[in-house]
C-alpha cells in the first residue's frame, strides 16, 4: 500500500452516517455486506484465514465515492485511497480469492486423506473428532461463499458502469464464486458418504464381536452338555463298557471344538476363493477388463 496516497478520516467522509460507519468499522468479524449511503458506498468483504487451531475470518472494508476507491487501514483508523480505483480493488479481491481457494484446496486434501484411511481400513481413533471439525468448517465456508455471492452480485449490478476494463474480471469472479459453491456441495456430500461408510465399518466390527461371543457360547454350550451327560452317575451310558471310552469322548469333544471354531470360517474361505476367484462369481475387475477389451476390439474393427 502506498503510504503517500490520500487518506480520509471518518469526519471527512460523512457527518450524517458517522455512527453507522463507526459500527461497521469496529474491530471484529463483520459479515460480507454492501451498503449504499447518500454520498458513498461501503463494500465489506470477509476473507478466510487459517489460525493455529481453527478457521478464522477477517473483514476488509472498502469505501467507494465519486469514482474513488479507498481501503480502510485499521491500524491507522483511516481510509487510504487506492491508486487505480476499481482496478486496485480487483487486485485486492483477487488476492483474497486466491487465498480462499488455497484454503479450500487444503480442506479437500484432508477429506481425501480421511477417505484413503477408510478405504485402506487404517482408521485413526480420532476419526469422528476430525470429521466433525472438517464438517463444521466446510459448512462455515459454504455459508461464507453463499453470502459473498449475494453481495458480489449486488455490487456488480450497482457499479458495472464504473468498472471499465475490469468489468469482465468482476463478472468472471462472480461466476467463480458460484462454481466454488458447487465444489463445496460436493465436499459436503463426500463427507456425508464418509460418515456413512465409517458407520458401516463400525457396524461390521460390532457384528464380528457379536459373532465371536456367539461362537464362544456355541463352543462351551455343547461341551457342557457332553461333559454333563458323560459325568452322570447312571448305568447304560455310551462308551461305559468300552475300554477306549475316555478316548472316544475326548475325540468327540475335540471334534465339537474344531467344528465350532473352523466350520464357518472354512465355508467363508471356500466362498471367497473357490466361488469368487476360481469360478469368477464376483470378479468385478475381470468383468470390467473384459468389457474394455471387447470395446477396443469393436473400435479397431470399425
PDB file of C-alpha atoms in Angstrom:
ATOM      1  CA  UNK A   1       0.000   0.000   0.000  1.00  0.00           C
ATOM      2  CA  UNK A   2       1.388   3.395  -0.995  1.00  0.00           C
ATOM      3  CA  UNK A   3       1.933   5.439   2.196  1.00  0.00           C
ATOM      4  CA  UNK A   4       1.819   8.666   0.148  1.00  0.00           C
ATOM      5  CA  UNK A   5      -1.730   8.015  -1.065  1.00  0.00           C
ATOM      6  CA  UNK A   6      -4.514  10.343   0.007  1.00  0.00           C
ATOM      7  CA  UNK A   7      -6.204   9.446   3.299  1.00  0.00           C
ATOM      8  CA  UNK A   8      -9.605  10.340   4.758  1.00  0.00           C
ATOM      9  CA  UNK A   9     -10.942  10.358   8.284  1.00  0.00           C
ATOM     10  CA  UNK A  10     -14.497   9.376   9.119  1.00  0.00           C
ATOM     11  CA  UNK A  11     -15.396  13.012   9.763  1.00  0.00           C
ATOM     12  CA  UNK A  12     -14.141  13.972   6.313  1.00  0.00           C
ATOM     13  CA  UNK A  13     -16.323  11.345   4.706  1.00  0.00           C
ATOM     14  CA  UNK A  14     -19.630  11.920   6.455  1.00  0.00           C
ATOM     15  CA  UNK A  15     -21.352  13.536   9.394  1.00  0.00           C
ATOM     16  CA  UNK A  16     -24.839  12.144   8.887  1.00  0.00           C
ATOM     17  CA  UNK A  17     -23.811   8.465   8.948  1.00  0.00           C
ATOM     18  CA  UNK A  18     -20.940   8.674  11.378  1.00  0.00           C
ATOM     19  CA  UNK A  19     -22.467   6.283  13.922  1.00  0.00           C
ATOM     20  CA  UNK A  20     -23.345   3.699  11.267  1.00  0.00           C
ATOM     21  CA  UNK A  21     -19.863   3.905   9.802  1.00  0.00           C
ATOM     22  CA  UNK A  22     -18.217   3.513  13.207  1.00  0.00           C
ATOM     23  CA  UNK A  23     -20.326   0.420  13.829  1.00  0.00           C
ATOM     24  CA  UNK A  24     -19.143  -1.187  10.600  1.00  0.00           C
ATOM     25  CA  UNK A  25     -15.516  -0.286  11.301  1.00  0.00           C
ATOM     26  CA  UNK A  26     -15.484  -1.648  14.842  1.00  0.00           C
ATOM     27  CA  UNK A  27     -12.865  -4.353  15.469  1.00  0.00           C
ATOM     28  CA  UNK A  28     -14.469  -7.709  14.988  1.00  0.00           C
ATOM     29  CA  UNK A  29     -15.673 -10.105  12.366  1.00  0.00           C
ATOM     30  CA  UNK A  30     -18.140  -8.150  10.230  1.00  0.00           C
ATOM     31  CA  UNK A  31     -20.194 -10.100   7.666  1.00  0.00           C
ATOM     32  CA  UNK A  32     -19.756  -9.549   3.957  1.00  0.00           C
ATOM     33  CA  UNK A  33     -22.136  -6.747   3.009  1.00  0.00           C
ATOM     34  CA  UNK A  34     -22.764  -3.865   0.632  1.00  0.00           C
ATOM     35  CA  UNK A  35     -24.254  -0.631   1.990  1.00  0.00           C
ATOM     36  CA  UNK A  36     -25.373   2.309  -0.169  1.00  0.00           C
ATOM     37  CA  UNK A  37     -25.481   5.698   1.569  1.00  0.00           C
ATOM     38  CA  UNK A  38     -26.235   9.107   0.063  1.00  0.00           C
ATOM     39  CA  UNK A  39     -22.732  10.184  -0.916  1.00  0.00           C
ATOM     40  CA  UNK A  40     -20.752   6.953  -0.669  1.00  0.00           C
ATOM     41  CA  UNK A  41     -20.987   3.167  -0.590  1.00  0.00           C
ATOM     42  CA  UNK A  42     -19.303   0.586   1.621  1.00  0.00           C
ATOM     43  CA  UNK A  43     -18.193  -2.854   0.466  1.00  0.00           C
ATOM     44  CA  UNK A  44     -17.232  -5.185   3.319  1.00  0.00           C
ATOM     45  CA  UNK A  45     -15.504  -8.378   2.209  1.00  0.00           C
ATOM     46  CA  UNK A  46     -14.867 -11.105   4.752  1.00  0.00           C
ATOM     47  CA  UNK A  47     -11.912 -13.280   3.761  1.00  0.00           C
ATOM     48  CA  UNK A  48     -10.820 -16.609   5.187  1.00  0.00           C
ATOM     49  CA  UNK A  49      -7.665 -17.129   7.190  1.00  0.00           C
ATOM     50  CA  UNK A  50      -6.133 -20.158   8.881  1.00  0.00           C
ATOM     51  CA  UNK A  51      -5.211 -19.954  12.548  1.00  0.00           C
ATOM     52  CA  UNK A  52      -3.234 -22.486  14.581  1.00  0.00           C
ATOM     53  CA  UNK A  53      -6.273 -24.362  15.871  1.00  0.00           C
ATOM     54  CA  UNK A  54      -9.233 -23.085  13.857  1.00  0.00           C
ATOM     55  CA  UNK A  55     -10.561 -21.457  10.716  1.00  0.00           C
ATOM     56  CA  UNK A  56     -10.927 -17.696  11.079  1.00  0.00           C
ATOM     57  CA  UNK A  57     -12.119 -14.747   9.025  1.00  0.00           C
ATOM     58  CA  UNK A  58     -11.073 -11.118   8.600  1.00  0.00           C
ATOM     59  CA  UNK A  59     -13.268  -8.285   7.321  1.00  0.00           C
ATOM     60  CA  UNK A  60     -11.806  -5.813   4.827  1.00  0.00           C
ATOM     61  CA  UNK A  61     -13.716  -2.540   4.282  1.00  0.00           C
ATOM     62  CA  UNK A  62     -13.690  -0.539   1.046  1.00  0.00           C
ATOM     63  CA  UNK A  63     -15.160   2.937   0.557  1.00  0.00           C
ATOM     64  CA  UNK A  64     -16.492   3.945  -2.864  1.00  0.00           C
ATOM     65  CA  UNK A  65     -17.373   7.546  -3.624  1.00  0.00           C
ATOM     66  CA  UNK A  66     -17.051   9.955  -6.544  1.00  0.00           C
ATOM     67  CA  UNK A  67     -15.146   7.433  -8.654  1.00  0.00           C
ATOM     68  CA  UNK A  68     -12.573   6.796  -5.907  1.00  0.00           C
ATOM     69  CA  UNK A  69     -11.973   3.539  -4.052  1.00  0.00           C
ATOM     70  CA  UNK A  70     -10.441   3.670  -0.571  1.00  0.00           C
ATOM     71  CA  UNK A  71      -9.388   0.845   1.727  1.00  0.00           C
ATOM     72  CA  UNK A  72      -9.756   1.096   5.489  1.00  0.00           C
ATOM     73  CA  UNK A  73      -6.485   0.830   7.430  1.00  0.00           C
ATOM     74  CA  UNK A  74      -7.420  -0.483  10.887  1.00  0.00           C
ATOM     75  CA  UNK A  75      -4.044   0.300  12.427  1.00  0.00           C
ATOM     76  CA  UNK A  76      -4.337   3.964  11.490  1.00  0.00           C
ATOM     77  CA  UNK A  77      -8.116   4.310  11.612  1.00  0.00           C
ATOM     78  CA  UNK A  78      -8.088   5.978   8.170  1.00  0.00           C
ATOM     79  CA  UNK A  79      -9.357   5.294   4.679  1.00  0.00           C
ATOM     80  CA  UNK A  80      -6.470   5.204   2.205  1.00  0.00           C
ATOM     81  CA  UNK A  81      -7.157   5.893  -1.462  1.00  0.00           C
ATOM     82  CA  UNK A  82      -6.257   3.089  -3.873  1.00  0.00           C
ATOM     83  CA  UNK A  83      -4.147   4.343  -6.799  1.00  0.00           C
ATOM     84  CA  UNK A  84      -6.098   2.738  -9.641  1.00  0.00           C
ATOM     85  CA  UNK A  85      -9.605   2.766  -8.151  1.00  0.00           C
ATOM     86  CA  UNK A  86     -11.587  -0.275  -9.346  1.00  0.00           C
ATOM     87  CA  UNK A  87      -8.538  -1.938 -10.875  1.00  0.00           C
ATOM     88  CA  UNK A  88      -6.782  -1.853  -7.489  1.00  0.00           C
ATOM     89  CA  UNK A  89      -9.977  -3.135  -5.866  1.00  0.00           C
ATOM     90  CA  UNK A  90      -9.988  -6.014  -8.351  1.00  0.00           C
ATOM     91  CA  UNK A  91      -6.374  -6.837  -7.419  1.00  0.00           C
ATOM     92  CA  UNK A  92      -7.239  -6.908  -3.705  1.00  0.00           C
ATOM     93  CA  UNK A  93     -10.273  -9.127  -4.179  1.00  0.00           C
ATOM     94  CA  UNK A  94      -8.288 -11.438  -6.452  1.00  0.00           C
ATOM     95  CA  UNK A  95      -5.627 -11.847  -3.741  1.00  0.00           C
ATOM     96  CA  UNK A  96      -8.320 -12.667  -1.158  1.00  0.00           C
ATOM     97  CA  UNK A  97      -9.975 -15.122  -3.506  1.00  0.00           C
ATOM     98  CA  UNK A  98      -6.666 -16.879  -4.230  1.00  0.00           C
ATOM     99  CA  UNK A  99      -6.044 -17.380  -0.506  1.00  0.00           C
ATOM    100  CA  UNK A 100      -9.579 -18.650  -0.043  1.00  0.00           C
ATOM    101  CA  UNK A 101      -9.058 -21.083  -2.896  1.00  0.00           C
ATOM    102  CA  UNK A 102      -5.864 -22.441  -1.322  1.00  0.00           C
ATOM    103  CA  UNK A 103      -7.676 -22.959   1.975  1.00  0.00           C
ATOM    104  CA  UNK A 104     -10.496 -24.768   0.198  1.00  0.00           C
ATOM    105  CA  UNK A 105      -7.982 -26.979  -1.629  1.00  0.00           C
ATOM    106  CA  UNK A 106      -6.300 -27.826   1.688  1.00  0.00           C
ATOM    107  CA  UNK A 107      -9.629 -28.933   3.166  1.00  0.00           C
ATOM    108  CA  UNK A 108     -10.280 -31.045   0.080  1.00  0.00           C
ATOM    109  CA  UNK A 109      -6.901 -32.745   0.592  1.00  0.00           C
ATOM    110  CA  UNK A 110      -7.758 -33.501   4.238  1.00  0.00           C
ATOM    111  CA  UNK A 111     -11.039 -35.068   3.170  1.00  0.00           C
ATOM    112  CA  UNK A 112      -9.163 -37.234   0.663  1.00  0.00           C
ATOM    113  CA  UNK A 113      -6.840 -38.371   3.464  1.00  0.00           C
ATOM    114  CA  UNK A 114      -9.852 -39.415   5.528  1.00  0.00           C
ATOM    115  CA  UNK A 115     -11.223 -41.228   2.503  1.00  0.00           C
ATOM    116  CA  UNK A 116      -7.951 -43.111   1.972  1.00  0.00           C
ATOM    117  CA  UNK A 117      -7.845 -44.053   5.660  1.00  0.00           C
ATOM    118  CA  UNK A 118     -11.325 -45.554   5.406  1.00  0.00           C
ATOM    119  CA  UNK A 119     -10.717 -47.416   2.166  1.00  0.00           C
ATOM    120  CA  UNK A 120      -7.462 -48.911   3.489  1.00  0.00           C
ATOM    121  CA  UNK A 121      -9.112 -49.705   6.848  1.00  0.00           C
ATOM    122  CA  UNK A 122      -6.453 -47.677   8.697  1.00  0.00           C
ATOM    123  CA  UNK A 123      -8.952 -45.601  10.637  1.00  0.00           C
ATOM    124  CA  UNK A 124      -7.448 -43.352  13.333  1.00  0.00           C
ATOM    125  CA  UNK A 125      -9.040 -43.370  16.765  1.00  0.00           C
ATOM    126  CA  UNK A 126      -9.808 -39.652  16.452  1.00  0.00           C
ATOM    127  CA  UNK A 127     -11.627 -40.061  13.123  1.00  0.00           C
ATOM    128  CA  UNK A 128     -15.003 -38.738  14.300  1.00  0.00           C
ATOM    129  CA  UNK A 129     -13.462 -35.707  16.052  1.00  0.00           C
ATOM    130  CA  UNK A 130     -11.583 -34.832  12.869  1.00  0.00           C
ATOM    131  CA  UNK A 131     -14.702 -35.445  10.770  1.00  0.00           C
ATOM    132  CA  UNK A 132     -16.808 -33.099  12.914  1.00  0.00           C
ATOM    133  CA  UNK A 133     -14.153 -30.352  12.769  1.00  0.00           C
ATOM    134  CA  UNK A 134     -13.923 -30.538   8.975  1.00  0.00           C
ATOM    135  CA  UNK A 135     -17.704 -30.766   8.598  1.00  0.00           C
ATOM    136  CA  UNK A 136     -18.169 -27.663  10.758  1.00  0.00           C
ATOM    137  CA  UNK A 137     -15.569 -25.680   8.820  1.00  0.00           C
ATOM    138  CA  UNK A 138     -16.906 -26.735   5.419  1.00  0.00           C
ATOM    139  CA  UNK A 139     -20.393 -25.630   6.491  1.00  0.00           C
ATOM    140  CA  UNK A 140     -18.949 -22.257   7.561  1.00  0.00           C
ATOM    141  CA  UNK A 141     -17.112 -21.871   4.261  1.00  0.00           C
ATOM    142  CA  UNK A 142     -20.286 -22.737   2.362  1.00  0.00           C
ATOM    143  CA  UNK A 143     -22.204 -20.010   4.222  1.00  0.00           C
ATOM    144  CA  UNK A 144     -19.314 -17.641   3.567  1.00  0.00           C
ATOM    145  CA  UNK A 145     -19.402 -18.273  -0.187  1.00  0.00           C
ATOM    146  CA  UNK A 146     -23.181 -18.026  -0.285  1.00  0.00           C
ATOM    147  CA  UNK A 147     -23.098 -14.617   1.402  1.00  0.00           C
ATOM    148  CA  UNK A 148     -20.260 -13.457  -0.845  1.00  0.00           C
ATOM    149  CA  UNK A 149     -22.120 -14.466  -3.996  1.00  0.00           C
ATOM    150  CA  UNK A 150     -25.205 -12.444  -2.992  1.00  0.00           C
ATOM    151  CA  UNK A 151     -23.225  -9.343  -2.027  1.00  0.00           C
ATOM    152  CA  UNK A 152     -20.930  -9.533  -5.028  1.00  0.00           C
ATOM    153  CA  UNK A 153     -23.873  -9.839  -7.373  1.00  0.00           C
ATOM    154  CA  UNK A 154     -25.437  -6.710  -5.851  1.00  0.00           C
ATOM    155  CA  UNK A 155     -22.121  -4.859  -6.047  1.00  0.00           C
ATOM    156  CA  UNK A 156     -21.668  -5.778  -9.719  1.00  0.00           C
ATOM    157  CA  UNK A 157     -25.174  -4.649 -10.563  1.00  0.00           C
ATOM    158  CA  UNK A 158     -24.696  -1.245  -8.910  1.00  0.00           C
ATOM    159  CA  UNK A 159     -21.185  -0.442 -10.191  1.00  0.00           C
ATOM    160  CA  UNK A 160     -20.933  -2.241 -13.532  1.00  0.00           C
ATOM    161  CA  UNK A 161     -20.880   1.047 -15.425  1.00  0.00           C
ATOM    162  CA  UNK A 162     -17.799   2.196 -13.465  1.00  0.00           C
ATOM    163  CA  UNK A 163     -15.687  -0.935 -13.867  1.00  0.00           C
ATOM    164  CA  UNK A 164     -14.205  -0.006 -17.220  1.00  0.00           C
ATOM    165  CA  UNK A 165     -11.659  -2.577 -18.433  1.00  0.00           C
ATOM    166  CA  UNK A 166     -12.082  -4.658 -15.266  1.00  0.00           C
ATOM    167  CA  UNK A 167     -15.775  -5.380 -15.952  1.00  0.00           C
ATOM    168  CA  UNK A 168     -15.044  -8.822 -17.408  1.00  0.00           C
ATOM    169  CA  UNK A 169     -12.832  -9.691 -14.468  1.00  0.00           C
ATOM    170  CA  UNK A 170     -15.532  -8.855 -11.918  1.00  0.00           C
ATOM    171  CA  UNK A 171     -18.002 -10.940 -13.901  1.00  0.00           C
ATOM    172  CA  UNK A 172     -15.582 -13.882 -14.015  1.00  0.00           C
ATOM    173  CA  UNK A 173     -15.035 -13.649 -10.270  1.00  0.00           C
ATOM    174  CA  UNK A 174     -18.774 -13.751  -9.643  1.00  0.00           C
ATOM    175  CA  UNK A 175     -19.027 -16.915 -11.751  1.00  0.00           C
ATOM    176  CA  UNK A 176     -16.014 -18.417  -9.996  1.00  0.00           C
ATOM    177  CA  UNK A 177     -17.641 -17.879  -6.600  1.00  0.00           C
ATOM    178  CA  UNK A 178     -20.746 -19.712  -7.821  1.00  0.00           C
ATOM    179  CA  UNK A 179     -18.539 -22.538  -9.128  1.00  0.00           C
ATOM    180  CA  UNK A 180     -16.809 -22.847  -5.760  1.00  0.00           C
ATOM    181  CA  UNK A 181     -20.211 -23.139  -4.105  1.00  0.00           C
ATOM    182  CA  UNK A 182     -20.792 -26.237  -6.221  1.00  0.00           C
ATOM    183  CA  UNK A 183     -17.413 -27.626  -5.146  1.00  0.00           C
ATOM    184  CA  UNK A 184     -18.359 -27.108  -1.511  1.00  0.00           C
ATOM    185  CA  UNK A 185     -21.595 -29.009  -2.069  1.00  0.00           C
ATOM    186  CA  UNK A 186     -19.551 -31.911  -3.438  1.00  0.00           C
ATOM    187  CA  UNK A 187     -17.245 -31.801  -0.411  1.00  0.00           C
ATOM    188  CA  UNK A 188     -20.227 -31.929   1.949  1.00  0.00           C
ATOM    189  CA  UNK A 189     -21.656 -34.891   0.044  1.00  0.00           C
ATOM    190  CA  UNK A 190     -18.298 -36.665   0.245  1.00  0.00           C
ATOM    191  CA  UNK A 191     -18.136 -36.037   3.992  1.00  0.00           C
ATOM    192  CA  UNK A 192     -21.631 -37.461   4.429  1.00  0.00           C
ATOM    193  CA  UNK A 193     -20.612 -40.527   2.411  1.00  0.00           C
ATOM    194  CA  UNK A 194     -17.502 -40.983   4.568  1.00  0.00           C
ATOM    195  CA  UNK A 195     -19.617 -40.808   7.714  1.00  0.00           C
ATOM    196  CA  UNK A 196     -21.997 -43.434   6.331  1.00  0.00           C
ATOM    197  CA  UNK A 197     -19.109 -45.689   5.316  1.00  0.00           C
ATOM    198  CA  UNK A 198     -17.472 -45.248   8.730  1.00  0.00           C
ATOM    199  CA  UNK A 199     -20.722 -46.293  10.408  1.00  0.00           C
ATOM    200  CA  UNK A 200     -20.843 -49.353   8.142  1.00  0.00           C
ATOM    201  CA  UNK A 201     -17.321 -50.360   9.173  1.00  0.00           C
ATOM    202  CA  UNK A 202     -18.181 -49.878  12.847  1.00  0.00           C
ATOM    203  CA  UNK A 203     -21.319 -51.979  12.393  1.00  0.00           C
ATOM    204  CA  UNK A 204     -19.285 -54.686  10.696  1.00  0.00           C
ATOM    205  CA  UNK A 205     -16.812 -54.756  13.582  1.00  0.00           C
ATOM    206  CA  UNK A 206     -19.670 -54.887  16.073  1.00  0.00           C
ATOM    207  CA  UNK A 207     -21.184 -57.793  14.165  1.00  0.00           C
ATOM    208  CA  UNK A 208     -17.839 -59.584  14.280  1.00  0.00           C
ATOM    209  CA  UNK A 209     -17.663 -59.068  18.033  1.00  0.00           C
ATOM    210  CA  UNK A 210     -21.175 -60.431  18.454  1.00  0.00           C
ATOM    211  CA  UNK A 211     -20.271 -63.357  16.196  1.00  0.00           C
ATOM    212  CA  UNK A 212     -17.177 -64.093  18.300  1.00  0.00           C
ATOM    213  CA  UNK A 213     -19.209 -64.064  21.507  1.00  0.00           C
ATOM    214  CA  UNK A 214     -21.807 -66.303  19.891  1.00  0.00           C
ATOM    215  CA  UNK A 215     -19.046 -68.627  18.711  1.00  0.00           C
ATOM    216  CA  UNK A 216     -17.610 -68.860  22.210  1.00  0.00           C
ATOM    217  CA  UNK A 217     -21.063 -69.649  23.563  1.00  0.00           C
ATOM    218  CA  UNK A 218     -21.515 -72.212  20.792  1.00  0.00           C
ATOM    219  CA  UNK A 219     -18.284 -73.904  21.831  1.00  0.00           C
ATOM    220  CA  UNK A 220     -18.858 -74.136  25.548  1.00  0.00           C
ATOM    221  CA  UNK A 221     -22.552 -74.996  25.455  1.00  0.00           C
ATOM    222  CA  UNK A 222     -22.054 -78.357  23.643  1.00  0.00           C
ATOM    223  CA  UNK A 223     -19.006 -79.062  25.796  1.00  0.00           C
ATOM    224  CA  UNK A 224     -21.033 -78.530  28.955  1.00  0.00           C
ATOM    225  CA  UNK A 225     -23.768 -80.793  27.634  1.00  0.00           C
ATOM    226  CA  UNK A 226     -21.312 -83.542  26.687  1.00  0.00           C
ATOM    227  CA  UNK A 227     -19.364 -83.341  29.932  1.00  0.00           C
ATOM    228  CA  UNK A 228     -22.563 -83.238  31.923  1.00  0.00           C
ATOM    229  CA  UNK A 229     -24.008 -86.191  30.033  1.00  0.00           C
ATOM    230  CA  UNK A 230     -20.990 -88.443  30.463  1.00  0.00           C
ATOM    231  CA  UNK A 231     -20.468 -87.276  34.009  1.00  0.00           C
ATOM    232  CA  UNK A 232     -23.832 -88.625  35.180  1.00  0.00           C
ATOM    233  CA  UNK A 233     -23.532 -91.462  37.702  1.00  0.00           C
ATOM    234  CA  UNK A 234     -26.092 -93.715  35.969  1.00  0.00           C
ATOM    235  CA  UNK A 235     -25.725 -97.080  34.225  1.00  0.00           C
ATOM    236  CA  UNK A 236     -26.081 -97.611  30.479  1.00  0.00           C
ATOM    237  CA  UNK A 237     -24.085 -94.589  29.323  1.00  0.00           C
ATOM    238  CA  UNK A 238     -22.408 -94.614  25.931  1.00  0.00           C
ATOM    239  CA  UNK A 239     -18.863 -95.980  25.966  1.00  0.00           C
ATOM    240  CA  UNK A 240     -19.243 -97.023  29.620  1.00  0.00           C
ATOM    241  CA  UNK A 241     -18.280-100.629  28.789  1.00  0.00           C
ATOM    242  CA  UNK A 242     -15.766 -99.685  26.088  1.00  0.00           C
ATOM    243  CA  UNK A 243     -12.116 -99.759  27.202  1.00  0.00           C
ATOM    244  CA  UNK A 244     -11.431 -96.809  24.847  1.00  0.00           C
ATOM    245  CA  UNK A 245     -14.448 -94.833  26.049  1.00  0.00           C
ATOM    246  CA  UNK A 246     -12.447 -91.990  27.540  1.00  0.00           C
ATOM    247  CA  UNK A 247     -10.513 -91.650  24.293  1.00  0.00           C
ATOM    248  CA  UNK A 248     -13.734 -91.582  22.248  1.00  0.00           C
ATOM    249  CA  UNK A 249     -15.319 -88.951  24.485  1.00  0.00           C
ATOM    250  CA  UNK A 250     -12.169 -86.833  24.232  1.00  0.00           C
ATOM    251  CA  UNK A 251     -12.240 -87.212  20.445  1.00  0.00           C
ATOM    252  CA  UNK A 252     -15.907 -86.160  20.416  1.00  0.00           C
ATOM    253  CA  UNK A 253     -15.101 -83.070  22.474  1.00  0.00           C
ATOM    254  CA  UNK A 254     -12.192 -82.174  20.181  1.00  0.00           C
ATOM    255  CA  UNK A 255     -14.387 -82.624  17.091  1.00  0.00           C
ATOM    256  CA  UNK A 256     -17.037 -80.330  18.576  1.00  0.00           C
ATOM    257  CA  UNK A 257     -14.436 -77.650  19.289  1.00  0.00           C
ATOM    258  CA  UNK A 258     -12.970 -77.964  15.777  1.00  0.00           C
ATOM    259  CA  UNK A 259     -16.341 -77.659  14.050  1.00  0.00           C
ATOM    260  CA  UNK A 260     -17.326 -74.689  16.214  1.00  0.00           C
ATOM    261  CA  UNK A 261     -14.052 -72.855  15.610  1.00  0.00           C
ATOM    262  CA  UNK A 262     -13.282 -73.634  11.990  1.00  0.00           C
ATOM    263  CA  UNK A 263     -16.544 -74.703  10.381  1.00  0.00           C
ATOM    264  CA  UNK A 264     -17.932 -71.286   9.414  1.00  0.00           C
ATOM    265  CA  UNK A 265     -14.535 -69.742   8.512  1.00  0.00           C
ATOM    266  CA  UNK A 266     -13.880 -72.666   6.157  1.00  0.00           C
ATOM    267  CA  UNK A 267     -17.231 -72.059   4.451  1.00  0.00           C
ATOM    268  CA  UNK A 268     -16.427 -68.350   4.072  1.00  0.00           C
ATOM    269  CA  UNK A 269     -12.954 -69.149   2.739  1.00  0.00           C
ATOM    270  CA  UNK A 270     -14.407 -71.548   0.195  1.00  0.00           C
ATOM    271  CA  UNK A 271     -16.907 -68.923  -0.928  1.00  0.00           C
ATOM    272  CA  UNK A 272     -14.199 -66.273  -1.282  1.00  0.00           C
ATOM    273  CA  UNK A 273     -11.515 -68.276  -3.065  1.00  0.00           C
ATOM    274  CA  UNK A 274     -13.432 -71.012  -4.850  1.00  0.00           C
ATOM    275  CA  UNK A 275     -16.647 -69.301  -5.905  1.00  0.00           C
ATOM    276  CA  UNK A 276     -15.307 -65.786  -6.445  1.00  0.00           C
ATOM    277  CA  UNK A 277     -11.848 -66.279  -7.890  1.00  0.00           C
ATOM    278  CA  UNK A 278     -11.842 -69.741  -9.423  1.00  0.00           C
ATOM    279  CA  UNK A 279     -15.380 -69.595 -10.774  1.00  0.00           C
ATOM    280  CA  UNK A 280     -15.319 -65.828 -11.386  1.00  0.00           C
ATOM    281  CA  UNK A 281     -18.539 -65.218  -9.498  1.00  0.00           C
ATOM    282  CA  UNK A 282     -17.672 -61.789  -8.111  1.00  0.00           C
ATOM    283  CA  UNK A 283     -14.539 -60.805 -10.005  1.00  0.00           C
ATOM    284  CA  UNK A 284     -15.591 -57.282 -10.904  1.00  0.00           C
ATOM    285  CA  UNK A 285     -12.162 -56.304 -12.213  1.00  0.00           C
ATOM    286  CA  UNK A 286     -12.086 -59.145 -14.704  1.00  0.00           C
ATOM    287  CA  UNK A 287     -15.580 -58.224 -15.878  1.00  0.00           C
ATOM    288  CA  UNK A 288     -14.587 -54.578 -16.402  1.00  0.00           C
ATOM    289  CA  UNK A 289     -11.374 -55.563 -18.183  1.00  0.00           C
ATOM    290  CA  UNK A 290     -13.327 -57.933 -20.414  1.00  0.00           C
ATOM    291  CA  UNK A 291     -15.772 -55.182 -21.386  1.00  0.00           C
ATOM    292  CA  UNK A 292     -12.910 -52.801 -22.176  1.00  0.00           C
ATOM    293  CA  UNK A 293     -11.223 -55.371 -24.386  1.00  0.00           C
ATOM    294  CA  UNK A 294     -14.488 -56.004 -26.219  1.00  0.00           C
ATOM    295  CA  UNK A 295     -14.994 -52.277 -26.743  1.00  0.00           C
ATOM    296  CA  UNK A 296     -11.417 -51.858 -28.001  1.00  0.00           C
ATOM    297  CA  UNK A 297     -11.796 -54.768 -30.397  1.00  0.00           C
ATOM    298  CA  UNK A 298     -15.046 -53.356 -31.740  1.00  0.00           C
ATOM    299  CA  UNK A 299     -13.430 -49.930 -32.175  1.00  0.00           C
ATOM    300  CA  UNK A 300     -10.500 -51.428 -34.117  1.00  0.00           C
ATOM    301  CA  UNK A 301     -12.843 -53.413 -36.368  1.00  0.00           C
ATOM    302  CA  UNK A 302     -14.708 -50.245 -37.261  1.00  0.00           C
TER     303      UNK A 302
END
